[in-house]
PDB file of C-alpha atoms in Angstrom:
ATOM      1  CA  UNK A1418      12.901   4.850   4.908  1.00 64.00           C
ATOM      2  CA  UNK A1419      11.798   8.426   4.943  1.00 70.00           C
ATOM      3  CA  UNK A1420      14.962   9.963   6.726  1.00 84.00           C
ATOM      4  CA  UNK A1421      12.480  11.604   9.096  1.00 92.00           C
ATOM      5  CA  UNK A1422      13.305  10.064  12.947  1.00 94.00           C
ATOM      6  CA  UNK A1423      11.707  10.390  16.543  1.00 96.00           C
ATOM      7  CA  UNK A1424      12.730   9.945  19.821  1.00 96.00           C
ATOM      8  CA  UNK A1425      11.941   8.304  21.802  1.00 96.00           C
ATOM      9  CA  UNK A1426       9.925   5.111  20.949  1.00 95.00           C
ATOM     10  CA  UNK A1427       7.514   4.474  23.870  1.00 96.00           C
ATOM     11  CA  UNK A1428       7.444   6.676  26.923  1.00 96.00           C
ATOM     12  CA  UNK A1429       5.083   6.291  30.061  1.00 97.00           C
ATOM     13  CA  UNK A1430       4.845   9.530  31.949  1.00 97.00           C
ATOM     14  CA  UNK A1431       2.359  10.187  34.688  1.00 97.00           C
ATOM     15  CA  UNK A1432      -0.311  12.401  35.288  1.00 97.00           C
ATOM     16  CA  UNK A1433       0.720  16.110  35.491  1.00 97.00           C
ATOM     17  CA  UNK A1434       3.910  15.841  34.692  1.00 97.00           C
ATOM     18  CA  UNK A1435       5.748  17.410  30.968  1.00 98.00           C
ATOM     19  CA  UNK A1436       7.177  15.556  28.049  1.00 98.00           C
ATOM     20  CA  UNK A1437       9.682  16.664  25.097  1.00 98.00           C
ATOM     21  CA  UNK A1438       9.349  14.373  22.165  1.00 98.00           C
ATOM     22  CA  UNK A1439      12.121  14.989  19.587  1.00 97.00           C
ATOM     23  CA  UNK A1440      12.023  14.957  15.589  1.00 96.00           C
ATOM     24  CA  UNK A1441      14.902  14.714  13.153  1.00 94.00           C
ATOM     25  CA  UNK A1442      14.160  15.531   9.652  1.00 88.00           C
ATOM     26  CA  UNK A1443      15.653  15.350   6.278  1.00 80.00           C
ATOM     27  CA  UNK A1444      18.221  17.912   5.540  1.00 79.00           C
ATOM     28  CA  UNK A1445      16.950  21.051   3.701  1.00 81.00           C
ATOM     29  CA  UNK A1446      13.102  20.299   4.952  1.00 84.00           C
ATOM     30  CA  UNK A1447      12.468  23.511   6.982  1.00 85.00           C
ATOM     31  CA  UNK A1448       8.834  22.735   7.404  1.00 88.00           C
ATOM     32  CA  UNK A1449       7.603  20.224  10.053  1.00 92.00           C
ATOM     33  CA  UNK A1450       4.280  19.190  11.559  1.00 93.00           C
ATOM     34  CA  UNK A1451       3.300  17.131  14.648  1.00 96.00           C
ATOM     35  CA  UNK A1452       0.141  15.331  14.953  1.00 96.00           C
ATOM     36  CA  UNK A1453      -1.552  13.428  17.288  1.00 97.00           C
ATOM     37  CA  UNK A1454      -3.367   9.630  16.575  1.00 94.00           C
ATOM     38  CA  UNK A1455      -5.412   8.604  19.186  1.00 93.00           C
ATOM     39  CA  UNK A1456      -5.943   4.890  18.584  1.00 89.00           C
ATOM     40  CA  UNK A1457      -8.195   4.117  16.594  1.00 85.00           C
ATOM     41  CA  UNK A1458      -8.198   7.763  15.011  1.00 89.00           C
ATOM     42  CA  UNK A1459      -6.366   9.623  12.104  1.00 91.00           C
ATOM     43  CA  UNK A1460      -3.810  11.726  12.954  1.00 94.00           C
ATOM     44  CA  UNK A1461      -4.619  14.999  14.202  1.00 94.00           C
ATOM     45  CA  UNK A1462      -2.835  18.267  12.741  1.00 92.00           C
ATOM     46  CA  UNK A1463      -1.387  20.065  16.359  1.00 95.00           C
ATOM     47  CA  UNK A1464       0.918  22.744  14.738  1.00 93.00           C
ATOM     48  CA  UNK A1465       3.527  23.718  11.949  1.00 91.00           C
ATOM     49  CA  UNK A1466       6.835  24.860  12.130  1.00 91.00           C
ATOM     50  CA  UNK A1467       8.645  27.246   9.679  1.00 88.00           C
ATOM     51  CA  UNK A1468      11.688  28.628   9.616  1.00 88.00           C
ATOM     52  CA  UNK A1469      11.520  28.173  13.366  1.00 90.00           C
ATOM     53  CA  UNK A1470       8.188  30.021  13.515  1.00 92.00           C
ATOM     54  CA  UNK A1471       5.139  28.306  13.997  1.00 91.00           C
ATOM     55  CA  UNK A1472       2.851  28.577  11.323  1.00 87.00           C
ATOM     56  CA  UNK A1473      -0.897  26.939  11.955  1.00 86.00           C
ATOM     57  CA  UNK A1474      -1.590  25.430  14.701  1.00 89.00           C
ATOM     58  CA  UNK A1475      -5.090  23.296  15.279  1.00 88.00           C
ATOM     59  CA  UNK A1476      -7.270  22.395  18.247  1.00 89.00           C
ATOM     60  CA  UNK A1477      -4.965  22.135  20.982  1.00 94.00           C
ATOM     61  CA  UNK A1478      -4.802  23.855  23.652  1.00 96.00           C
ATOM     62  CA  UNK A1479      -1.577  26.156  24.806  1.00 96.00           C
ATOM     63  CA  UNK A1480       0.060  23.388  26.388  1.00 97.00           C
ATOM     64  CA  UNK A1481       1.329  21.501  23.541  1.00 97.00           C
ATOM     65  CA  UNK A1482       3.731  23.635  22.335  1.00 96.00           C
ATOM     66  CA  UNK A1483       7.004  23.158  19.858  1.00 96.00           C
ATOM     67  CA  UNK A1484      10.729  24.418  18.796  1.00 95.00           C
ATOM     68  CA  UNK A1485      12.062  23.954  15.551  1.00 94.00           C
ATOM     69  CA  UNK A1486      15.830  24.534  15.448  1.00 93.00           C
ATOM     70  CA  UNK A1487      18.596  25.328  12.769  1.00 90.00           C
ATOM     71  CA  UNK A1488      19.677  22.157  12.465  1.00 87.00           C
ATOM     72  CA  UNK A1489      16.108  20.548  11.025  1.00 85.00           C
ATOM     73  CA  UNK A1490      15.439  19.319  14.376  1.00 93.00           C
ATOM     74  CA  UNK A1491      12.379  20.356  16.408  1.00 96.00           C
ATOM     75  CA  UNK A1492      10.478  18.998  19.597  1.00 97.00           C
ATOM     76  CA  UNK A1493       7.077  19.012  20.444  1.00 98.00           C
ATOM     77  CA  UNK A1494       6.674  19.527  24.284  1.00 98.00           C
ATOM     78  CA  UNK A1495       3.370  19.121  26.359  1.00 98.00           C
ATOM     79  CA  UNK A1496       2.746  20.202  29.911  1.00 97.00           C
ATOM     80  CA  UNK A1497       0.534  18.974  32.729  1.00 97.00           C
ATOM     81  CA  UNK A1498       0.451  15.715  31.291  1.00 97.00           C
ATOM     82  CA  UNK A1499      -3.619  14.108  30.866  1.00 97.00           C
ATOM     83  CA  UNK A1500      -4.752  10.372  30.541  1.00 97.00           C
ATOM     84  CA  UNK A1501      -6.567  11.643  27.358  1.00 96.00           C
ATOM     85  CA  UNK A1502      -2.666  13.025  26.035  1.00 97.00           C
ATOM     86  CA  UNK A1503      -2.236   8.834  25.382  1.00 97.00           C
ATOM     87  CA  UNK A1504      -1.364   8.678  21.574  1.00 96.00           C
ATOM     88  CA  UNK A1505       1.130   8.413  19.169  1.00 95.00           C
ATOM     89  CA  UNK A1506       2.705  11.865  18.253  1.00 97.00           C
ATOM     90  CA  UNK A1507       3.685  11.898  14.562  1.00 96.00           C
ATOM     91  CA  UNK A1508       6.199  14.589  13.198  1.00 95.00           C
ATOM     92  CA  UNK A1509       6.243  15.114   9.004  1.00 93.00           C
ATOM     93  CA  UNK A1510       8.984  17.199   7.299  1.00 90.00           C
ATOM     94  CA  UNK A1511       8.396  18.585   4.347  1.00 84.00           C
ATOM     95  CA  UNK A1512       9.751  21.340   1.566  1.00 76.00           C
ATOM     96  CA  UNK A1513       7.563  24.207   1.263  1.00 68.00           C
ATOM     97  CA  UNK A1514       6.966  24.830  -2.680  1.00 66.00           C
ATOM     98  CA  UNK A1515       7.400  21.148  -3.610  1.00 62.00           C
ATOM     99  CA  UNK A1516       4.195  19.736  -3.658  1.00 65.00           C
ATOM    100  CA  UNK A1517       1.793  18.268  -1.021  1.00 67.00           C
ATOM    101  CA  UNK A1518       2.859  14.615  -1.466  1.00 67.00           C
ATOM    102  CA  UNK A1519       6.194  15.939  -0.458  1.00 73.00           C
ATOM    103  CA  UNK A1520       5.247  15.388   3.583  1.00 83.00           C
ATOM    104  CA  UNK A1521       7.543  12.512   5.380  1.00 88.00           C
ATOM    105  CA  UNK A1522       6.565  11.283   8.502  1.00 92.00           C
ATOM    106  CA  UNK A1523       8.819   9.224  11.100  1.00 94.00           C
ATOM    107  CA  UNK A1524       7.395   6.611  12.447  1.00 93.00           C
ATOM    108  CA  UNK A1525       6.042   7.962  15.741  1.00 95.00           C
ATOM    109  CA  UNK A1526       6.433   8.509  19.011  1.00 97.00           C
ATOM    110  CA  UNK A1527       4.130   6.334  21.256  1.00 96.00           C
ATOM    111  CA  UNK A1528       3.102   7.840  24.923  1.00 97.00           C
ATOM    112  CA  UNK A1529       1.509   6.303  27.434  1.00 97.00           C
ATOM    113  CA  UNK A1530       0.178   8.576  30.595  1.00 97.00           C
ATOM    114  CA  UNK A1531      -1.411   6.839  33.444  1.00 96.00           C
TER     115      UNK A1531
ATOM    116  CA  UNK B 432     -15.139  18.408  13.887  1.00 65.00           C
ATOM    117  CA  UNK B 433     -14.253  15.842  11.404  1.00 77.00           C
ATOM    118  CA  UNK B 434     -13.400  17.213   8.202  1.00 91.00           C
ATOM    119  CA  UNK B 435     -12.561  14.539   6.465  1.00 95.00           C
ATOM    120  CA  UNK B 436     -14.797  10.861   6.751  1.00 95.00           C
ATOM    121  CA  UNK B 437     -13.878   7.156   5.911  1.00 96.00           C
ATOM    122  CA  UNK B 438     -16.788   5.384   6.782  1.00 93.00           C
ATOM    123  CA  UNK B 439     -15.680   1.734   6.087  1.00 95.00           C
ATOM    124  CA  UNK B 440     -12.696   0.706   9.185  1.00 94.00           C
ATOM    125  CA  UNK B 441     -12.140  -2.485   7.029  1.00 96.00           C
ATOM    126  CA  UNK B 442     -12.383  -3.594   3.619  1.00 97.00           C
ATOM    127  CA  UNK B 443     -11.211  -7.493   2.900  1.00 97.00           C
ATOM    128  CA  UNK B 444     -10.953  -8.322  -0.471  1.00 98.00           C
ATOM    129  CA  UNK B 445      -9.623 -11.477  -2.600  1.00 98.00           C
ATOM    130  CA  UNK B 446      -5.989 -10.742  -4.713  1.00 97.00           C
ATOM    131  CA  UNK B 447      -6.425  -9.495  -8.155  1.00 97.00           C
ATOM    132  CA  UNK B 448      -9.998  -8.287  -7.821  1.00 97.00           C
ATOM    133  CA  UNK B 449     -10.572  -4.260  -6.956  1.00 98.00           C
ATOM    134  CA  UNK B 450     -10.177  -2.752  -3.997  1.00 98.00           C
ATOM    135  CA  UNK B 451     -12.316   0.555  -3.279  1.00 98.00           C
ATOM    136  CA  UNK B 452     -11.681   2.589  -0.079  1.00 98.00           C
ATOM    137  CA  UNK B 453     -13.725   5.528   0.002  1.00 98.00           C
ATOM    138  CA  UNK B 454     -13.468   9.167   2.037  1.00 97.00           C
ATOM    139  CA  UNK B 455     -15.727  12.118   2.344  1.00 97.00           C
ATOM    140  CA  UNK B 456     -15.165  15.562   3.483  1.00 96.00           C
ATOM    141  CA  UNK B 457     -16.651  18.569   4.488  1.00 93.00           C
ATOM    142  CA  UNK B 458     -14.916  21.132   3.627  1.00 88.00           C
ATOM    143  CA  UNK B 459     -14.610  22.681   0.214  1.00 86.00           C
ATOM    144  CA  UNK B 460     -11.959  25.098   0.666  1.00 88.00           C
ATOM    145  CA  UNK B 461      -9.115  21.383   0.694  1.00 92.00           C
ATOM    146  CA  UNK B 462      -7.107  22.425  -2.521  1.00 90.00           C
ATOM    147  CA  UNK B 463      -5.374  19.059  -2.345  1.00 92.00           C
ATOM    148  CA  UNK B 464      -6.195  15.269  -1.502  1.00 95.00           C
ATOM    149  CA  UNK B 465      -4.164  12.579  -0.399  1.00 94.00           C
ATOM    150  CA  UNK B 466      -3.584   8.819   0.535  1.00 96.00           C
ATOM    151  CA  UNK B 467      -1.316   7.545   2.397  1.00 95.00           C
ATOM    152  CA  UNK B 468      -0.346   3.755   3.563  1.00 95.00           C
ATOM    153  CA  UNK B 469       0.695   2.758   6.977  1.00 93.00           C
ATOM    154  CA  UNK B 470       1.810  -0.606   8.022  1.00 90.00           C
ATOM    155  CA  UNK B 471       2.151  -1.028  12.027  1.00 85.00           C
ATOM    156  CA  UNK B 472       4.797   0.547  14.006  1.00 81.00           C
ATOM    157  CA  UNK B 473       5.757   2.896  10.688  1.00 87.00           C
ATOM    158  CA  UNK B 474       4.558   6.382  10.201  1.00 89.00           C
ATOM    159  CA  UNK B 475       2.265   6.776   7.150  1.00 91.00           C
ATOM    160  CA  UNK B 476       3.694   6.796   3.804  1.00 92.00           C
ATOM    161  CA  UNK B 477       2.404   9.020   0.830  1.00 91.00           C
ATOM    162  CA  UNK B 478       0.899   6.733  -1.678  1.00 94.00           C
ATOM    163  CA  UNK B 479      -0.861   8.846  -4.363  1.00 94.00           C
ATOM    164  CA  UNK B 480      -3.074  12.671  -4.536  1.00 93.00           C
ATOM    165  CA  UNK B 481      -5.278  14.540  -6.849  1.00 95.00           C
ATOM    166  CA  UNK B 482      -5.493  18.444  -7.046  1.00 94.00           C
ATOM    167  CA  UNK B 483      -8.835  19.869  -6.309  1.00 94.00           C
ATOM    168  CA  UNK B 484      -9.076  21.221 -10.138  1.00 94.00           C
ATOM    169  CA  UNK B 485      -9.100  17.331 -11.112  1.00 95.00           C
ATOM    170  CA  UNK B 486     -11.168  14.854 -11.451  1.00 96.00           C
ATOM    171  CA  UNK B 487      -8.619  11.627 -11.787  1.00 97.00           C
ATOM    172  CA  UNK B 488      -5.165  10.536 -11.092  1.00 96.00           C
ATOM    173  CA  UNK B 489      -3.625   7.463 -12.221  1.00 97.00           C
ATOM    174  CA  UNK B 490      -0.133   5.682 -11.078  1.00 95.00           C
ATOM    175  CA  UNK B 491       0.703   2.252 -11.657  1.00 97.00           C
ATOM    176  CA  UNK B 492      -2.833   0.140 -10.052  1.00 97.00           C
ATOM    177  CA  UNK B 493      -3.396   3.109  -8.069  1.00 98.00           C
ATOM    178  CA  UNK B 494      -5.973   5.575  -9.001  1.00 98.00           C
ATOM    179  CA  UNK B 495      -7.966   8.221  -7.324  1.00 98.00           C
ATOM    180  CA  UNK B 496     -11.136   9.723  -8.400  1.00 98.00           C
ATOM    181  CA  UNK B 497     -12.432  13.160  -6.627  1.00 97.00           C
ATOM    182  CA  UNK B 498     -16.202  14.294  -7.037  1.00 96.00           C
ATOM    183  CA  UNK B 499     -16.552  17.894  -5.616  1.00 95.00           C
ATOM    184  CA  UNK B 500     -19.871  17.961  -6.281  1.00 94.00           C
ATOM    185  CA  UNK B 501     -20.017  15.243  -3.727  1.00 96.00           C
ATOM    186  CA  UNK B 502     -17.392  16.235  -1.116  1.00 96.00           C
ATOM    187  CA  UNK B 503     -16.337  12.563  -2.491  1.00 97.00           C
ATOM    188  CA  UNK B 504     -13.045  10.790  -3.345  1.00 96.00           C
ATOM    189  CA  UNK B 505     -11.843   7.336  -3.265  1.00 98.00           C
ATOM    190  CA  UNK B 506      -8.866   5.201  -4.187  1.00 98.00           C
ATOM    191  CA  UNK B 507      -9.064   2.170  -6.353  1.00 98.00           C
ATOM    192  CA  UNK B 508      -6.480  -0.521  -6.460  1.00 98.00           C
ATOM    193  CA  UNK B 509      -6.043  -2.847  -9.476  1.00 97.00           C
ATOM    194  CA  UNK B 510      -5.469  -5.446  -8.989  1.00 97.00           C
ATOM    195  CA  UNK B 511      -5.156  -5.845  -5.294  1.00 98.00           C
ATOM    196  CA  UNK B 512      -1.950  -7.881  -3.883  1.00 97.00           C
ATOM    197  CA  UNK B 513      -1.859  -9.133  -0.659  1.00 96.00           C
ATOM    198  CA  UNK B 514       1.218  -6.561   0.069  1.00 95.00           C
ATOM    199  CA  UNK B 515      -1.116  -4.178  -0.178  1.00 97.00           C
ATOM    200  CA  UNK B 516      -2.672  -4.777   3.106  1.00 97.00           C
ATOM    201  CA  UNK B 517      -2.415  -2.213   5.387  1.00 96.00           C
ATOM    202  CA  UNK B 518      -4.549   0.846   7.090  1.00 96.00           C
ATOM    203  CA  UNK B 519      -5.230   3.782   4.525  1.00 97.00           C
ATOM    204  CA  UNK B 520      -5.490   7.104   5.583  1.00 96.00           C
ATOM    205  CA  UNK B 521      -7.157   9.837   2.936  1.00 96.00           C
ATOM    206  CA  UNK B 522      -5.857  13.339   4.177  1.00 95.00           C
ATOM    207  CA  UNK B 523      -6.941  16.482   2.754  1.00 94.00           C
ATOM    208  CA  UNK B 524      -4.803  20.005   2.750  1.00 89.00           C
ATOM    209  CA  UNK B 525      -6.032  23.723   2.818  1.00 86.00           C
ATOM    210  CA  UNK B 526      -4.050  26.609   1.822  1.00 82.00           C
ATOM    211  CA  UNK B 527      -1.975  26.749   4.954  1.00 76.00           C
ATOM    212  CA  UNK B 528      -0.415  23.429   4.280  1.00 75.00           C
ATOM    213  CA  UNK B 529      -2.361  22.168   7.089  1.00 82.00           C
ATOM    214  CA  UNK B 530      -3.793  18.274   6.535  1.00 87.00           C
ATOM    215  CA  UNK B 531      -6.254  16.831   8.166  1.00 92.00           C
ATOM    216  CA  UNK B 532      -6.465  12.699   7.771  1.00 94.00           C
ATOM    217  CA  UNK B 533      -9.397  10.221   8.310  1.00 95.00           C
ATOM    218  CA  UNK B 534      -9.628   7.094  10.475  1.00 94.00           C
ATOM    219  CA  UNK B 535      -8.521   4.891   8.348  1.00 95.00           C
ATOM    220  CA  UNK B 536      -9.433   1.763   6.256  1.00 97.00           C
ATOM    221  CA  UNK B 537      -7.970  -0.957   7.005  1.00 97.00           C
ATOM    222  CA  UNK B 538      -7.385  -3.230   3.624  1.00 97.00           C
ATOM    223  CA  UNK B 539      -6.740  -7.158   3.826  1.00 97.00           C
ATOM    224  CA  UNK B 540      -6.242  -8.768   0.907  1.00 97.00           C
ATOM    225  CA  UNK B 541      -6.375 -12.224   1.029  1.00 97.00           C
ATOM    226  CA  UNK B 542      -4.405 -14.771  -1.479  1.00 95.00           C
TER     227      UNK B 542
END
Protein backbone atom coordinates (compact mmCIF):
# COMPACT_ATOMS: atom_id res chain seq x y z
CA UNK A 1 0.00 0.00 0.00
CA UNK A 2 1.78 3.08 -1.17
CA UNK A 3 -1.08 5.69 -0.39
CA UNK A 4 -0.58 6.87 -3.97
CA UNK A 5 -4.25 6.19 -5.97
CA UNK A 6 -5.58 6.54 -9.67
CA UNK A 7 -8.65 6.87 -11.24
CA UNK A 8 -9.99 5.37 -13.02
CA UNK A 9 -9.04 1.65 -13.49
CA UNK A 10 -9.66 0.77 -17.17
CA UNK A 11 -11.06 3.26 -19.62
CA UNK A 12 -11.78 2.66 -23.45
CA UNK A 13 -11.96 5.93 -25.30
CA UNK A 14 -12.01 6.23 -29.04
CA UNK A 15 -10.01 7.65 -31.56
CA UNK A 16 -9.71 11.49 -31.37
CA UNK A 17 -11.34 12.03 -28.55
CA UNK A 18 -9.51 13.52 -24.80
CA UNK A 19 -8.99 11.76 -21.53
CA UNK A 20 -8.27 13.11 -17.81
CA UNK A 21 -6.71 10.44 -15.72
CA UNK A 22 -6.57 11.45 -12.02
CA UNK A 23 -3.76 10.83 -9.25
CA UNK A 24 -4.05 11.08 -5.49
CA UNK A 25 -0.90 11.15 -3.61
CA UNK A 26 0.40 10.93 -0.16
CA UNK A 27 -0.01 13.99 1.89
CA UNK A 28 3.03 16.35 1.98
CA UNK A 29 4.48 14.71 -1.51
CA UNK A 30 4.46 17.86 -3.73
CA UNK A 31 6.33 16.15 -6.48
CA UNK A 32 4.55 13.78 -8.95
CA UNK A 33 5.39 12.07 -12.23
CA UNK A 34 3.29 10.27 -14.89
CA UNK A 35 4.61 7.70 -17.12
CA UNK A 36 3.54 5.74 -19.75
CA UNK A 37 4.09 1.52 -20.11
CA UNK A 38 3.33 0.33 -23.28
CA UNK A 39 2.98 -3.42 -22.84
CA UNK A 40 5.60 -5.08 -22.91
CA UNK A 41 7.79 -1.84 -22.17
CA UNK A 42 9.15 0.03 -19.03
CA UNK A 43 7.51 2.88 -18.07
CA UNK A 44 8.17 5.92 -19.86
CA UNK A 45 8.98 9.33 -17.93
CA UNK A 46 6.07 11.95 -19.67
CA UNK A 47 6.48 14.92 -17.20
CA UNK A 48 6.98 16.20 -13.50
CA UNK A 49 5.02 18.25 -11.45
CA UNK A 50 6.24 20.69 -8.70
CA UNK A 51 4.69 22.86 -6.68
CA UNK A 52 2.08 22.90 -9.41
CA UNK A 53 4.72 23.73 -12.03
CA UNK A 54 5.88 21.30 -14.31
CA UNK A 55 9.31 20.53 -14.04
CA UNK A 56 10.85 17.99 -16.93
CA UNK A 57 8.96 16.75 -19.20
CA UNK A 58 10.22 13.81 -21.82
CA UNK A 59 9.34 12.75 -25.36
CA UNK A 60 5.86 13.54 -25.66
CA UNK A 61 4.42 15.59 -27.63
CA UNK A 62 2.19 18.86 -26.44
CA UNK A 63 -0.81 16.92 -26.13
CA UNK A 64 -0.24 15.10 -23.03
CA UNK A 65 -0.35 17.64 -20.72
CA UNK A 66 -0.94 17.77 -16.64
CA UNK A 67 -2.28 19.88 -13.42
CA UNK A 68 -1.06 19.37 -10.14
CA UNK A 69 -3.29 20.98 -7.50
CA UNK A 70 -3.02 22.14 -3.76
CA UNK A 71 -4.48 19.40 -2.46
CA UNK A 72 -1.62 16.66 -3.75
CA UNK A 73 -3.86 15.77 -6.47
CA UNK A 74 -2.94 16.17 -10.15
CA UNK A 75 -4.29 14.78 -13.60
CA UNK A 76 -2.64 13.94 -16.57
CA UNK A 77 -4.87 14.86 -19.63
CA UNK A 78 -4.25 13.82 -23.36
CA UNK A 79 -5.96 15.16 -26.43
CA UNK A 80 -6.82 13.76 -29.84
CA UNK A 81 -6.75 10.45 -28.54
CA UNK A 82 -4.26 7.70 -30.90
CA UNK A 83 -4.42 3.79 -31.07
CA UNK A 84 -0.64 4.03 -30.21
CA UNK A 85 -1.88 6.27 -26.70
CA UNK A 86 -2.97 2.33 -25.49
CA UNK A 87 -0.96 1.89 -22.17
CA UNK A 88 -1.03 2.02 -18.70
CA UNK A 89 -0.39 5.61 -17.31
CA UNK A 90 1.52 5.41 -14.01
CA UNK A 91 1.61 8.48 -11.57
CA UNK A 92 4.64 8.40 -8.62
CA UNK A 93 4.64 10.92 -5.72
CA UNK A 94 7.48 11.66 -4.18
CA UNK A 95 9.33 14.26 -1.55
CA UNK A 96 11.84 16.32 -3.16
CA UNK A 97 15.15 16.18 -0.84
CA UNK A 98 14.40 12.69 0.51
CA UNK A 99 16.12 10.43 -1.54
CA UNK A 100 15.43 8.72 -4.93
CA UNK A 101 13.94 5.50 -3.49
CA UNK A 102 11.45 7.85 -2.02
CA UNK A 103 9.12 7.62 -5.50
CA UNK A 104 5.50 5.80 -4.87
CA UNK A 105 3.62 4.79 -7.64
CA UNK A 106 -0.27 3.85 -7.70
CA UNK A 107 -1.05 1.16 -9.37
CA UNK A 108 -2.03 2.51 -12.79
CA UNK A 109 -4.38 3.60 -14.90
CA UNK A 110 -5.07 1.20 -17.87
CA UNK A 111 -6.47 2.85 -21.35
CA UNK A 112 -7.61 1.29 -24.08
CA UNK A 113 -8.24 3.50 -27.49
CA UNK A 114 -9.68 1.80 -30.43
CA UNK B 1 16.33 6.11 -27.33
CA UNK B 2 16.69 3.58 -24.68
CA UNK B 3 18.75 4.67 -21.95
CA UNK B 4 18.60 2.13 -19.86
CA UNK B 5 18.77 -1.95 -21.23
CA UNK B 6 17.63 -5.32 -19.61
CA UNK B 7 18.41 -7.71 -22.07
CA UNK B 8 17.06 -10.95 -20.42
CA UNK B 9 12.65 -10.64 -20.43
CA UNK B 10 12.82 -13.80 -18.18
CA UNK B 11 15.00 -15.40 -15.81
CA UNK B 12 13.55 -18.87 -14.08
CA UNK B 13 15.46 -20.05 -11.42
CA UNK B 14 15.11 -22.96 -8.65
CA UNK B 15 14.39 -21.52 -4.70
CA UNK B 16 17.43 -20.95 -2.69
CA UNK B 17 19.91 -20.78 -5.54
CA UNK B 18 20.90 -17.00 -6.98
CA UNK B 19 19.06 -15.04 -8.96
CA UNK B 20 20.96 -12.42 -11.30
CA UNK B 21 18.94 -9.86 -13.35
CA UNK B 22 21.12 -7.65 -15.14
CA UNK B 23 20.64 -3.84 -16.78
CA UNK B 24 22.80 -1.64 -18.88
CA UNK B 25 22.68 1.94 -19.66
CA UNK B 26 23.86 4.51 -21.72
CA UNK B 27 24.09 7.32 -20.17
CA UNK B 28 26.70 8.39 -17.70
CA UNK B 29 25.37 11.50 -16.43
CA UNK B 30 22.37 8.80 -14.08
CA UNK B 31 23.58 9.91 -10.50
CA UNK B 32 21.30 7.24 -9.07
CA UNK B 33 20.12 3.53 -9.84
CA UNK B 34 17.22 1.71 -8.93
CA UNK B 35 15.06 -1.56 -8.80
CA UNK B 36 11.90 -1.86 -8.40
CA UNK B 37 9.32 -5.01 -8.16
CA UNK B 38 5.98 -5.18 -9.75
CA UNK B 39 3.51 -7.90 -9.36
CA UNK B 40 0.40 -7.64 -11.93
CA UNK B 41 -2.24 -5.12 -11.65
CA UNK B 42 0.13 -3.08 -8.88
CA UNK B 43 2.30 -0.19 -9.73
CA UNK B 44 6.03 -0.90 -9.20
CA UNK B 45 7.41 -0.94 -5.83
CA UNK B 46 10.98 0.38 -4.85
CA UNK B 47 13.01 -2.57 -3.88
CA UNK B 48 16.66 -1.44 -3.42
CA UNK B 49 19.38 1.53 -5.24
CA UNK B 50 22.99 2.35 -5.33
CA UNK B 51 24.44 5.96 -5.75
CA UNK B 52 26.56 6.46 -8.75
CA UNK B 53 29.77 7.14 -6.34
CA UNK B 54 29.29 3.30 -5.26
CA UNK B 55 30.14 0.32 -6.20
CA UNK B 56 27.73 -2.06 -3.85
CA UNK B 57 24.64 -2.01 -1.82
CA UNK B 58 23.49 -4.64 0.37
CA UNK B 59 19.86 -5.17 2.18
CA UNK B 60 18.68 -8.27 3.53
CA UNK B 61 19.27 -11.06 0.15
CA UNK B 62 19.16 -8.12 -1.96
CA UNK B 63 22.24 -6.65 -3.35
CA UNK B 64 23.19 -4.48 -6.21
CA UNK B 65 26.47 -4.11 -7.81
CA UNK B 66 27.13 -0.97 -10.33
CA UNK B 67 30.24 -1.03 -12.78
CA UNK B 68 30.57 2.48 -14.41
CA UNK B 69 33.23 1.50 -16.26
CA UNK B 70 30.75 -0.76 -17.89
CA UNK B 71 27.52 1.30 -18.02
CA UNK B 72 26.67 -2.07 -15.92
CA UNK B 73 24.56 -2.93 -12.84
CA UNK B 74 22.68 -5.85 -11.70
CA UNK B 75 20.71 -7.16 -8.74
CA UNK B 76 21.43 -10.39 -7.03
CA UNK B 77 18.99 -12.22 -4.87
CA UNK B 78 20.09 -14.72 -2.18
CA UNK B 79 18.59 -16.96 -1.85
CA UNK B 80 15.72 -16.73 -4.22
CA UNK B 81 12.02 -17.54 -2.77
CA UNK B 82 9.36 -18.25 -4.87
CA UNK B 83 7.60 -14.83 -3.51
CA UNK B 84 10.03 -13.27 -5.21
CA UNK B 85 8.60 -13.83 -8.56
CA UNK B 86 7.63 -11.00 -10.27
CA UNK B 87 8.78 -8.47 -13.29
CA UNK B 88 11.88 -6.24 -12.25
CA UNK B 89 12.32 -3.02 -13.53
CA UNK B 90 16.06 -1.27 -13.10
CA UNK B 91 15.40 2.59 -13.44
CA UNK B 92 18.04 5.06 -13.51
CA UNK B 93 17.70 9.01 -12.39
CA UNK B 94 19.57 12.19 -13.68
CA UNK B 95 19.82 15.36 -11.90
CA UNK B 96 16.34 16.52 -12.69
CA UNK B 97 14.78 13.72 -10.78
CA UNK B 98 13.74 12.37 -13.99
CA UNK B 99 13.90 8.19 -14.19
CA UNK B 100 13.96 6.35 -16.91
CA UNK B 101 13.13 2.31 -16.34
CA UNK B 102 13.94 -0.80 -18.51
CA UNK B 103 11.66 -3.52 -19.88
CA UNK B 104 11.74 -5.59 -17.37
CA UNK B 105 12.84 -9.11 -16.19
CA UNK B 106 10.55 -11.17 -15.42
CA UNK B 107 11.81 -13.63 -12.37
CA UNK B 108 10.07 -17.14 -11.66
CA UNK B 109 11.27 -18.94 -9.07
CA UNK B 110 10.24 -22.23 -8.89
CA UNK B 111 9.91 -24.44 -5.47
Amino acid sequence: ETGVTQSPTHLIKTRGQQVTLRCSSQSGHNTVSWYQQALGQGPQFIFQYYREEENGRGNFPPRFSGLQFPNYSSELNVNALELDDSALYLCASSLPGRGPDTQYFGPGTRLTVL
Amino acid sequence: DQQVKQNSPSLSVQEGRISILNCDYTNSMFDYFLWYKKYPAEGPTFLISISSIKDKNEDGRFTVFLNKSAKHLSLHIVPSQPGDSAVYFCAAKNTGNQFYFGTGTSLTVIP
